[in-house]
XYZ file of C-alpha atoms in Angstrom:
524
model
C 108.977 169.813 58.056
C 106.621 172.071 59.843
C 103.615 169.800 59.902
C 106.134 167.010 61.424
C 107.241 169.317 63.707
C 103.703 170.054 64.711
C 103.326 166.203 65.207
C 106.644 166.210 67.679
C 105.046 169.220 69.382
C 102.482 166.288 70.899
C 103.926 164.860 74.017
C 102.070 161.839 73.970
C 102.558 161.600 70.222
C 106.369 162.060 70.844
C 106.815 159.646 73.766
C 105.335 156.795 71.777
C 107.591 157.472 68.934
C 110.124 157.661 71.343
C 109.136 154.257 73.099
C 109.357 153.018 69.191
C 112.262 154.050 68.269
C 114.343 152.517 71.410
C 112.975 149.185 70.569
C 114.214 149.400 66.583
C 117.542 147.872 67.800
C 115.920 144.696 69.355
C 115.849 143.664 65.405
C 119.798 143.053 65.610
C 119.409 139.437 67.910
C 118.295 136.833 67.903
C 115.254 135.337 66.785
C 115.209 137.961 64.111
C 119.380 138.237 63.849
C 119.696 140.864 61.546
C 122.923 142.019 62.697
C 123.544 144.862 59.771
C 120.554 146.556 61.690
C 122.408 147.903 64.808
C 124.376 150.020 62.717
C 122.070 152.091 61.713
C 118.814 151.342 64.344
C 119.996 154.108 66.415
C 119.750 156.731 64.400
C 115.808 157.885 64.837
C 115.919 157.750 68.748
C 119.132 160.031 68.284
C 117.182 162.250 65.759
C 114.362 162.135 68.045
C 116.085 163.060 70.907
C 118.250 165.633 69.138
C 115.028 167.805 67.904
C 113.476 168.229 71.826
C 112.694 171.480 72.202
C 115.122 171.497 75.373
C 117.365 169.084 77.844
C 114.420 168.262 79.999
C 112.265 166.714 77.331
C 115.101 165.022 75.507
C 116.074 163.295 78.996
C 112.874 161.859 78.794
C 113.256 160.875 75.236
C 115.692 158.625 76.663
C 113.831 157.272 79.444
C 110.992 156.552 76.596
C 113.572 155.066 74.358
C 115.200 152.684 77.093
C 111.288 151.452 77.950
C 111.277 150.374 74.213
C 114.412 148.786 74.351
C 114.046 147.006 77.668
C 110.469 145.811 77.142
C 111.234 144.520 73.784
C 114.304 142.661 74.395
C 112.704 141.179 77.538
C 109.169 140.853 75.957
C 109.349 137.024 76.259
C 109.121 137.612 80.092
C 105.258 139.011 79.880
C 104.032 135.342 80.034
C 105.811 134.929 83.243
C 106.095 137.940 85.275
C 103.460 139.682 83.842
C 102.547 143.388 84.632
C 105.937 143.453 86.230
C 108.119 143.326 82.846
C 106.299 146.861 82.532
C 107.876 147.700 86.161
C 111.070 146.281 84.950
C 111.053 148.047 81.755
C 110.237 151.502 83.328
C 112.488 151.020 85.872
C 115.819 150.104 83.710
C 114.589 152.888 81.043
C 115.450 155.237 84.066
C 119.196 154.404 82.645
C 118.985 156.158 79.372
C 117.627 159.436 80.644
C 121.388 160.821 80.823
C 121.661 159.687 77.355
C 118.965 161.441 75.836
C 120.011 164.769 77.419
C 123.532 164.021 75.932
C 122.193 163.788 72.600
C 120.931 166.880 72.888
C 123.452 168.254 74.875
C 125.910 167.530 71.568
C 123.940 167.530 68.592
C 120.944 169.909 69.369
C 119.981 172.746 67.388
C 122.984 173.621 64.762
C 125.998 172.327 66.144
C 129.680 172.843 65.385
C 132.111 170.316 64.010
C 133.788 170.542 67.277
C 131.011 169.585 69.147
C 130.153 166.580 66.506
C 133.465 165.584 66.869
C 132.758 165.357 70.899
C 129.457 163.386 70.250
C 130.967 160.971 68.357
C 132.885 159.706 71.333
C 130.640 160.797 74.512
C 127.135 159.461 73.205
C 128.552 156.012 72.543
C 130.567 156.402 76.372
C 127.172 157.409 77.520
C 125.602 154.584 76.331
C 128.337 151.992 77.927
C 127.447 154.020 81.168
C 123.707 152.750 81.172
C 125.275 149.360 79.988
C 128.034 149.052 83.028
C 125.049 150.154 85.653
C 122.614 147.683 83.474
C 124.869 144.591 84.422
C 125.098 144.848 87.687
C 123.332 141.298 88.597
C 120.869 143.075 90.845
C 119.623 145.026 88.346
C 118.991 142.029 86.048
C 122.354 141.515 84.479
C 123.907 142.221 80.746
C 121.601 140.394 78.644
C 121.001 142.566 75.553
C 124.218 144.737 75.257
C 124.048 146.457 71.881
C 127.490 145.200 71.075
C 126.274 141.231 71.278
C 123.901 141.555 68.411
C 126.962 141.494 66.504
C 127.999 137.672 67.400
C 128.102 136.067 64.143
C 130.359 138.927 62.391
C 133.970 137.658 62.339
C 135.409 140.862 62.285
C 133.574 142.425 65.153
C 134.039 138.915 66.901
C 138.091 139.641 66.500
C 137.053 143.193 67.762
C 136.044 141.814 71.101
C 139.430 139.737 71.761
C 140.525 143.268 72.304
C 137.650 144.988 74.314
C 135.114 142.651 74.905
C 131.481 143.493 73.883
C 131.914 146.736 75.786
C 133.821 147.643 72.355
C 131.387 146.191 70.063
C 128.596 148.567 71.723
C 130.679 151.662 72.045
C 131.490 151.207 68.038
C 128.032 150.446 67.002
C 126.182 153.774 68.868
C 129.201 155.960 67.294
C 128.268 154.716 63.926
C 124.997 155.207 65.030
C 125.916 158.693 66.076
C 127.692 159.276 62.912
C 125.072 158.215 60.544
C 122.771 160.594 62.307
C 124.812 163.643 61.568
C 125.279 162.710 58.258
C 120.859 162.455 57.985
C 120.289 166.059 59.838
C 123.771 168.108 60.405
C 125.412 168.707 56.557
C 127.473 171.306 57.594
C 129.476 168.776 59.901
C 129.734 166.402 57.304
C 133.325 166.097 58.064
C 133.876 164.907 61.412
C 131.174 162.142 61.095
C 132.892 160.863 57.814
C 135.941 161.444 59.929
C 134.144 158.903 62.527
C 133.181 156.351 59.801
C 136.660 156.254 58.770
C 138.193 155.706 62.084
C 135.707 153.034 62.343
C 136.685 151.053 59.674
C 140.426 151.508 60.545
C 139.659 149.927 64.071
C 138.310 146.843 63.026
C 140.725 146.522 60.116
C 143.745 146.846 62.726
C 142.423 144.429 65.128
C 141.514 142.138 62.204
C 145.757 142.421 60.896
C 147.407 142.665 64.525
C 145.034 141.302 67.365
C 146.780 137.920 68.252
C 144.976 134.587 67.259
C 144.218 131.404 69.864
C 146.943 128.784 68.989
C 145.501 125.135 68.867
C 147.773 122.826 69.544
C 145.279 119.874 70.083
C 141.585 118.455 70.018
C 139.084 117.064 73.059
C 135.909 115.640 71.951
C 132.842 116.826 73.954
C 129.456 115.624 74.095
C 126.768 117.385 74.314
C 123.043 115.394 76.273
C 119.836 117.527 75.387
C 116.810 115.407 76.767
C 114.276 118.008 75.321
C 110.948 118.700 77.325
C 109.891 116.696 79.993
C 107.402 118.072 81.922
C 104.514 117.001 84.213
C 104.436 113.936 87.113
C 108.468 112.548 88.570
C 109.551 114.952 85.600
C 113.134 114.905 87.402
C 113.173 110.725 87.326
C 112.164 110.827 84.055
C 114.554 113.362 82.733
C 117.133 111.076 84.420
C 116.424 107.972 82.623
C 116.053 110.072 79.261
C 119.812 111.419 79.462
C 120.512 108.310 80.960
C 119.519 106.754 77.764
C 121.388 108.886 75.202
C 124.240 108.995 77.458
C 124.699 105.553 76.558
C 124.997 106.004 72.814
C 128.096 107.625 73.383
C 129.877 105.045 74.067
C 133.081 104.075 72.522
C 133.240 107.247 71.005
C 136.325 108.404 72.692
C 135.304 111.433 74.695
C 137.140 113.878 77.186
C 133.975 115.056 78.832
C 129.769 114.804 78.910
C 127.855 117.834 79.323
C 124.471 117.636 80.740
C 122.456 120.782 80.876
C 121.341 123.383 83.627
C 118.863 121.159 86.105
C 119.685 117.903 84.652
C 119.119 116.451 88.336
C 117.066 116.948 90.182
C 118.157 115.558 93.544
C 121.052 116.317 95.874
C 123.680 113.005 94.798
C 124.387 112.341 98.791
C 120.236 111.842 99.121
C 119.909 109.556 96.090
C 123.323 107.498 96.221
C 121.417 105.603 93.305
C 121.969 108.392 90.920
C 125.222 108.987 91.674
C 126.286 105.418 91.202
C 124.161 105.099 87.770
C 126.269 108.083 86.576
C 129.166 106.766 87.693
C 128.047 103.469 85.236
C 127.848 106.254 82.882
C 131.647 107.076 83.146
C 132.623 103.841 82.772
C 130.407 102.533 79.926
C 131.440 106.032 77.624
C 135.308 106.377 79.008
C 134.618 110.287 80.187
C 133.770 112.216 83.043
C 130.432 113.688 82.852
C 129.584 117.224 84.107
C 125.675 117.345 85.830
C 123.999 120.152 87.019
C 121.807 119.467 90.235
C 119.391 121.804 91.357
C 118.207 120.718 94.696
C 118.382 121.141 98.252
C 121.453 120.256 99.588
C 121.604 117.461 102.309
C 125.271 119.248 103.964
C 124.099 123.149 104.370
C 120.530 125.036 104.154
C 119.280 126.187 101.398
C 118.317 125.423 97.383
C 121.723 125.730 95.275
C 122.554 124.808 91.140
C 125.583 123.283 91.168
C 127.814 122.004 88.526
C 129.050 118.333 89.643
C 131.434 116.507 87.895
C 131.248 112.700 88.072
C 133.897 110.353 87.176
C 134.234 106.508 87.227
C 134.550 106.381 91.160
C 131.700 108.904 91.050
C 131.289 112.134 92.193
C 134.781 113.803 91.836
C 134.059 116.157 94.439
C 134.912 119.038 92.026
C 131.768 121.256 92.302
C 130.655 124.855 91.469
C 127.819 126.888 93.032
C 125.787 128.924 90.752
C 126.601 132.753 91.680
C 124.828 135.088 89.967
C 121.012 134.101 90.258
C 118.426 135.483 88.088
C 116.431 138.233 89.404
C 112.703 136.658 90.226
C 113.480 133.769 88.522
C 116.091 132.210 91.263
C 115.346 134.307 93.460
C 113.287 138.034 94.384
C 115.361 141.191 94.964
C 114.118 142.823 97.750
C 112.122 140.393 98.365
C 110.541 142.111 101.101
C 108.935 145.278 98.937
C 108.928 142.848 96.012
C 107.554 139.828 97.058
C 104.289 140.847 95.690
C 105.639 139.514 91.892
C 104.802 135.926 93.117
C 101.347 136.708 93.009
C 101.260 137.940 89.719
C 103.288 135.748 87.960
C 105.667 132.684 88.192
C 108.574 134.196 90.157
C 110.316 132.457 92.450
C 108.672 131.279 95.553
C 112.500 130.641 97.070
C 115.193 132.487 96.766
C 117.911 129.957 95.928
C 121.579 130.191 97.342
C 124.512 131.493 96.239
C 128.060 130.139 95.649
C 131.255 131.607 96.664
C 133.461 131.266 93.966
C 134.530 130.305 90.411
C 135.833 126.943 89.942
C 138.095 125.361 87.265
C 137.704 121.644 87.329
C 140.776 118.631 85.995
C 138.160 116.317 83.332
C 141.224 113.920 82.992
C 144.156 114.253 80.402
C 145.181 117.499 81.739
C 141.784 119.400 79.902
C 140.736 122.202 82.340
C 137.122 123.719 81.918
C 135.281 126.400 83.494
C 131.870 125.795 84.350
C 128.900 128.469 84.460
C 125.569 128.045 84.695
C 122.694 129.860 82.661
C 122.858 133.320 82.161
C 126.492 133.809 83.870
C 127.285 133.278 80.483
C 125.938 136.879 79.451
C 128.701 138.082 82.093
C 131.813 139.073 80.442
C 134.203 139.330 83.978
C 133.211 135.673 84.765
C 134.261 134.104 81.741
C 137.338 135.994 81.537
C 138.263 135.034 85.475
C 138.369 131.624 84.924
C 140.592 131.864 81.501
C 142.963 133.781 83.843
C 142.600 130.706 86.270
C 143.329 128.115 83.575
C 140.534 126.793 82.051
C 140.891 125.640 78.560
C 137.493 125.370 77.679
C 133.998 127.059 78.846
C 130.951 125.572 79.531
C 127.444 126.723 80.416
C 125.293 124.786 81.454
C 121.670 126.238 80.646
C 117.635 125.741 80.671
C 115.418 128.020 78.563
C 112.562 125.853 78.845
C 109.989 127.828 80.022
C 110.874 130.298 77.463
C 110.877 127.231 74.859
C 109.319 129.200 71.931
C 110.634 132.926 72.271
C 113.611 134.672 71.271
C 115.296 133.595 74.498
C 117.092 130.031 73.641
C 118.999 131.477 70.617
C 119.711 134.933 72.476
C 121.283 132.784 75.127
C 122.978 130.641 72.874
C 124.463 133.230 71.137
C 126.708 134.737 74.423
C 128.889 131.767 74.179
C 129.699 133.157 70.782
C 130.939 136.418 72.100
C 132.471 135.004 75.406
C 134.546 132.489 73.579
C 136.093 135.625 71.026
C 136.716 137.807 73.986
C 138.606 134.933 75.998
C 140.128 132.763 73.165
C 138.936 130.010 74.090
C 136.258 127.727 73.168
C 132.931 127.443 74.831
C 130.275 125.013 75.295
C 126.675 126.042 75.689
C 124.815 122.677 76.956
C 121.212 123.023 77.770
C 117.959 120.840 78.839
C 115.596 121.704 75.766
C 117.595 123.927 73.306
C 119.353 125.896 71.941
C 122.790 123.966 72.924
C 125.982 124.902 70.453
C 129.247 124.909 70.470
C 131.881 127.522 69.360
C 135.401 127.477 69.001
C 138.148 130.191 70.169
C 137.402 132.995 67.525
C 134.040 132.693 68.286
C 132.669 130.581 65.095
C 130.092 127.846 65.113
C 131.200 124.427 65.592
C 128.618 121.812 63.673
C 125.175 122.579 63.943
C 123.058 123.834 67.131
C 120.334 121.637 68.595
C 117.189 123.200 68.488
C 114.235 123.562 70.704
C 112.496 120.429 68.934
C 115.672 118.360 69.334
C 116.358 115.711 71.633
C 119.423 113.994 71.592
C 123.160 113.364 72.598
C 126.206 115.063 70.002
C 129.692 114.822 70.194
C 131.629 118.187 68.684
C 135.493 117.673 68.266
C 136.548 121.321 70.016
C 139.665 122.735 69.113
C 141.823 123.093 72.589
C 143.638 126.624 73.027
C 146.293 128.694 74.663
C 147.137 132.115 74.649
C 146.220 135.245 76.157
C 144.000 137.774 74.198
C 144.182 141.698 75.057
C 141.104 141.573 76.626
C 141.929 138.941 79.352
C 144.602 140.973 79.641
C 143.780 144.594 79.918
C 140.107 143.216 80.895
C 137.488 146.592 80.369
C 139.715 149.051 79.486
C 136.938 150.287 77.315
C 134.174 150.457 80.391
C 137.359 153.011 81.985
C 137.683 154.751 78.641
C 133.949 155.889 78.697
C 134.445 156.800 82.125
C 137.374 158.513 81.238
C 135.579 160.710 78.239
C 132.712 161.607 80.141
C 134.594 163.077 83.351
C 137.065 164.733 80.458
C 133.800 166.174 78.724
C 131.797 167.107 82.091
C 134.706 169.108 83.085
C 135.293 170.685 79.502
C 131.664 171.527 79.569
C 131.852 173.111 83.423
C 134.662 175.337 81.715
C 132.722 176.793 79.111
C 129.904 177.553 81.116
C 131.646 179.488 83.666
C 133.581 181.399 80.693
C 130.317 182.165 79.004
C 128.963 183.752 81.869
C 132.314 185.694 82.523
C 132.124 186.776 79.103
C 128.064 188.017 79.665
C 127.899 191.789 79.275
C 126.576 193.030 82.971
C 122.794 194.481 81.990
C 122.376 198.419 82.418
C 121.835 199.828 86.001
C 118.888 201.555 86.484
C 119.689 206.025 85.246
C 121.437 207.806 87.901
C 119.235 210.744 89.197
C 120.688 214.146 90.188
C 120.295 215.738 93.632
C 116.388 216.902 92.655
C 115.483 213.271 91.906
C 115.203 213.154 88.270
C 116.849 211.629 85.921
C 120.725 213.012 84.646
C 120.496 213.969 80.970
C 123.960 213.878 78.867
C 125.442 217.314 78.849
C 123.835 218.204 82.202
C-alpha cells in the first residue's frame, strides 16, 4: 500500500492514471457494447479521486478523468478535426472537475456512514450536472451519457419510460459509488449495501408498475440505404441508386419510405425533375416517401437539411428544418475565434441554417411521425416534444459516412433504442451508409440492422402505439432531482462548517503582564 501510494504521490504518474481511468467506461457502447461494464467502470476514477491528498488535486482528478472520457468516446473524430478533439476533450473535461472534488468531498479519508449515505445520492447528481451542462447543443450535445450504454437491457430500457436516460446515468454512477465503498470503506459497509438494495428495488418497481405502450395496430415502413457513394455527381448518383431500390418496394403495401440524412442533394424547386421522379416513386410503391435534402434553398439564404415528405402529387409541402447542427461539422461555434479548425481538419467551411421548429407530419391513413435528423436523435427533449405533439412514430434520418468504420454508426444507432423506451413509441433510424434499425415502443430491436457494408431497401412491420409514459409526462424530473440534492447538500454542508468553527476553542491570548511588565504568575 505504501509503495502504491508512493506511485500516486507522482503527479504526472497520477494524472495519466487518472486520464485512464475516465476512459474505462467508454467500454459500455457501442462498438465494444459491453453494457455489464458501466456498473462497475467507475469505480477506479472514484478510488482515484477519493485517495488525493486534498480537494484541489482531486478536482483535477476529475478534469483528468473527463479528458479520458471525452477523448475516448469521441476518438473517432481525430481523423477529422484533428488536434482539436484534444481542445474539445480538455475543454468538456473542465465539467468533471466539481465531480472529482465531490468524491472527495464525501468519501475522502475515513468517512462516516452518514456521509456514504450522502455520496450515494450527490456523486451520481453531480455527475447528471456535468451531463445537463454537456448537452447543451453548443457545447457538442448528449452523445455519450453514461446511462445510454445501457440500451439493449430491457429492464433499464423500462427504467427510462420513467426518467429518461437521465435515470439510467444517475443509477449507474450510484452503483458505481456503491461498489467503491464496498472496495475501500468496510466500516460503511451498510449504507452502500443499503444503496445496492434500493437499486434493485427501483428497477424491479418500474419493471411491475411503469405502464406499457398499447398497440392497437401495424404500419409497414421501409427503410432505402444506398451505401457509399462517393467521388464525381456523387448526389446524381446516389439518386438513381435509391431510386433503384425504391422500386423493389413495390406492391409491398407500405405506409411510408424512409430515405436517409442527405439523400438529395438538390433543393426540389431547382431540380423539378427530382421531385417529379419521386413523385413516380409514390405512385409505383403506394406510400409517401420521406427525403432529406441538404442543399441551398432556392426561397431564403442559406444551406438547410430538411426532411421533405413527397407524396403522389409530389412534394406534400410538409417539411422540417434540421435544428440542432453539429458543432464543426454543420457548422463552427464561434466561428470567429474558432474558425481556425478548418485549417486543420475537415470542419465545416459553412455554417448551415437552422430551423425553427419541430414538425409532425400526416403520411396518409391517419399515421403521424416525427422527423429528426442525425444526432437530434441523442436529444432526449426533442423526441419527447413531438410525442406530446402527436406523432406515432419517430424517425431519424442520419449519415455516419465519414465515420463509416468507427464506433460512431452503431453508437448512433443505438439512441433510437433509448428514445423510443423513454417516449413509447417506436422509432426509425434511416441512414445513407449504415447503421439503419428499427425499434419498437419498449425499446427492442425490430429485424435485423443494416450494416455499414449493406446496401439495400427493407421493409420492418412497426408496431403503432398510444399512451403516455411518465417520462413524457413528468419530462426530467430526475435532471431537477440532482439539482434538488446538490442545493439540499451545499446548504447542509455550509451548516456544518459554520458550526464547526463556532464550536473551535478560541486559541490562548498572549500572558497578561503586571504593572512592572512581566509576566503574572498564579498566586501573585
Amino acid at each position: 500500500m505504501k509503495t502504491l501510494d508512493r506511485r500516486l504521490a507522482s503527479p504526472w504518474r497520477r494524472s495519466g492514471l487518472a486520464v485512464l481511468a475516465g476512459a474505462l467506461p467508454v467500454l459500455a457502447f457501442p462498438g465494444p457494447a459491453l453494457w455489464w461494464w458501466a456498473w462497475f467502470a467507475l469505480v477506479p476514477w472514484i478510488l482515484l479521486a477519493r485517495t488525493a491528498p486534498g480537494g484541489k488535486r482531486a478536482a483535477y482528478d476529475g478534469w483528468c478523468g473527463g479528458f479520458g472520457f471525452v477523448l475516448a468516446m469521441h476518438h473517432w473524430l481525430l481523423p477529422n478535426l484533428h488536434v482539436f478533439t484534444f481542445v474539445i476533450a480538455a475543454l468538456l473535461g473542465a465539467l468533471w472537475v466539481p465531480w472529482g472534488w465531490l468524491v472527495h468531498r464525501t468519501l475522502g479519508g475515513t468517512p462516516s456512514s452518514r456521509r456514504v449515505a450522502a455520496a450515494l445520492v450527490v456523486l451520481p447528481s453531480g455527475w447528471l450536472l456535468a451531463e445537463l451542462v454537456r448537452s447543451w447543443q453548443g457545447l457538442g450535445g448528449p452523445w455519450g451519457m453514461l446511462g445510454a450504454s445501457q440500451w439493449q437491457v430491457a429492464p433499464a430500457l423500462r427504467l427510462a419510460s420513467v426518467g429518461g436516460v437521465w435515470l439510467l446515468s444517475f443509477l449507474v454512477v450510484a452503483v458505481n459509488a456503491a461498489l467503491a465503498v464496498l472496495v475501500a470503506v468496510r466500516r460503511a459497509r451498510v449504507p452502500a449495501l443499503a444503496g445496492l438494495v434500493a437499486t434493485a428495488a427501483a428497477t424491479s418497481a418500474a419493471w411491475v408498475w411503469s405502464p406499457r405502450p398499447d398497440t392497437d395496430e401495424r404500419a409497414a415502413i421501409a427503410v432505402v440505404q444506398p451505401g457509399v457513394v462517393a467521388g464525381a455527381d456523387s448526389a446524381d448518383r446516389r439518386f438513381d441508386r435509391e431510386e433503384q431500390l425504391t422500386r423493389r418496394l413495390a406492391d409491398r403495401d407500405l405506409d411510408l419510405i424512409v430515405w436517409g440524412e442527405s439523400s438529395v442533394g438538390f433543393d426540389l424547386d431547382d431540380r423539378p425533375d427530382l421531385a417529379r421522379r419521386l413523385a413516380a416513386l409514390s405512385r409505383e410503391t403506394g406510400a409517401d416517401i420521406l427525403v432529406n435534402v441538404d442543399a441551398r434553398r432556392s426561397d431564403k439564404p442559406g444551406i438547410y437539411k430538411s426532411s421533405v415528405l413527397v407524396g403522389p402529387q409530389g412534394p406534400t409541402g410538409d417539411r422540417y428544418d434540421k435544428m440542432r447542427l453539429v458543432p464543426f461539422g454543420e457548422y463552427v461555434p464561434f466561428r470567429s475565434l474558432l474558425g481556425w479548425a478548418t485549417s486543420v481538419g475537415k470542419a465545416a467551411g459553412e455554417d448551415r441554417r437552422q430551423g425553427t421548429e419541430q414538425v409532425v407530419m400526416d403520411v396518409g391513413d391517419g399515421l403521424r411521425i416525427g422527423p429528426m435528423v442525425c444526432f437530434e436523435s441523442a436529444f432526449p427533449d426533442m423526441s419527447r416534444s413531438l410525442v406530446a405533439d402527436g406523432a406515432e412514430v419517430l424517425v431519424a434520418q442520419s449519415s455516419t459516412s465519414t465515420f463509416q468504420h468507427t464506433w460512431a454508426p452503431e453508437q448512433h444507432a443505438s439512441l433510437a433504442a433509448l428514445r423510443a423506451a423513454e417516449t413509447g413509441r417506436p422509432m426509425v433510424h434511416a441512414t445513407l451508409t449504415g447503421v439503419s434499425a428499427v425499434y419498437d415502443a419498449n425499446g427492442a430491436r425490430i429485424g435485423s440492422w443494416l450494416g455499414t457494408d449493406a446496401n439495400a431497401s427493407r421493409v420492418y412491420e412497426v408496431p403503432v402505439t398510444h399512451g403516455t409514459t411518465p417520462y413524457v409526462r413528468y419530462g426530467d424530473w430526475t435532471v431537477y432531482a440532482a439539482l434538488g440534492i446538490l442545493a439540499a447538500w451545499g446548504a447542509a454542508e455550509g451548516v456544518r462548517t459554520v458550526r464547526l468553527r463556532r464550536n473551535r476553542p478560541a486559541r490562548p491570548g498572549p500572558p497578561a503582564r503586571t504593572a512592572h511588565g512581566s509576566p503574572a504568575r498564579p498566586g501573585h
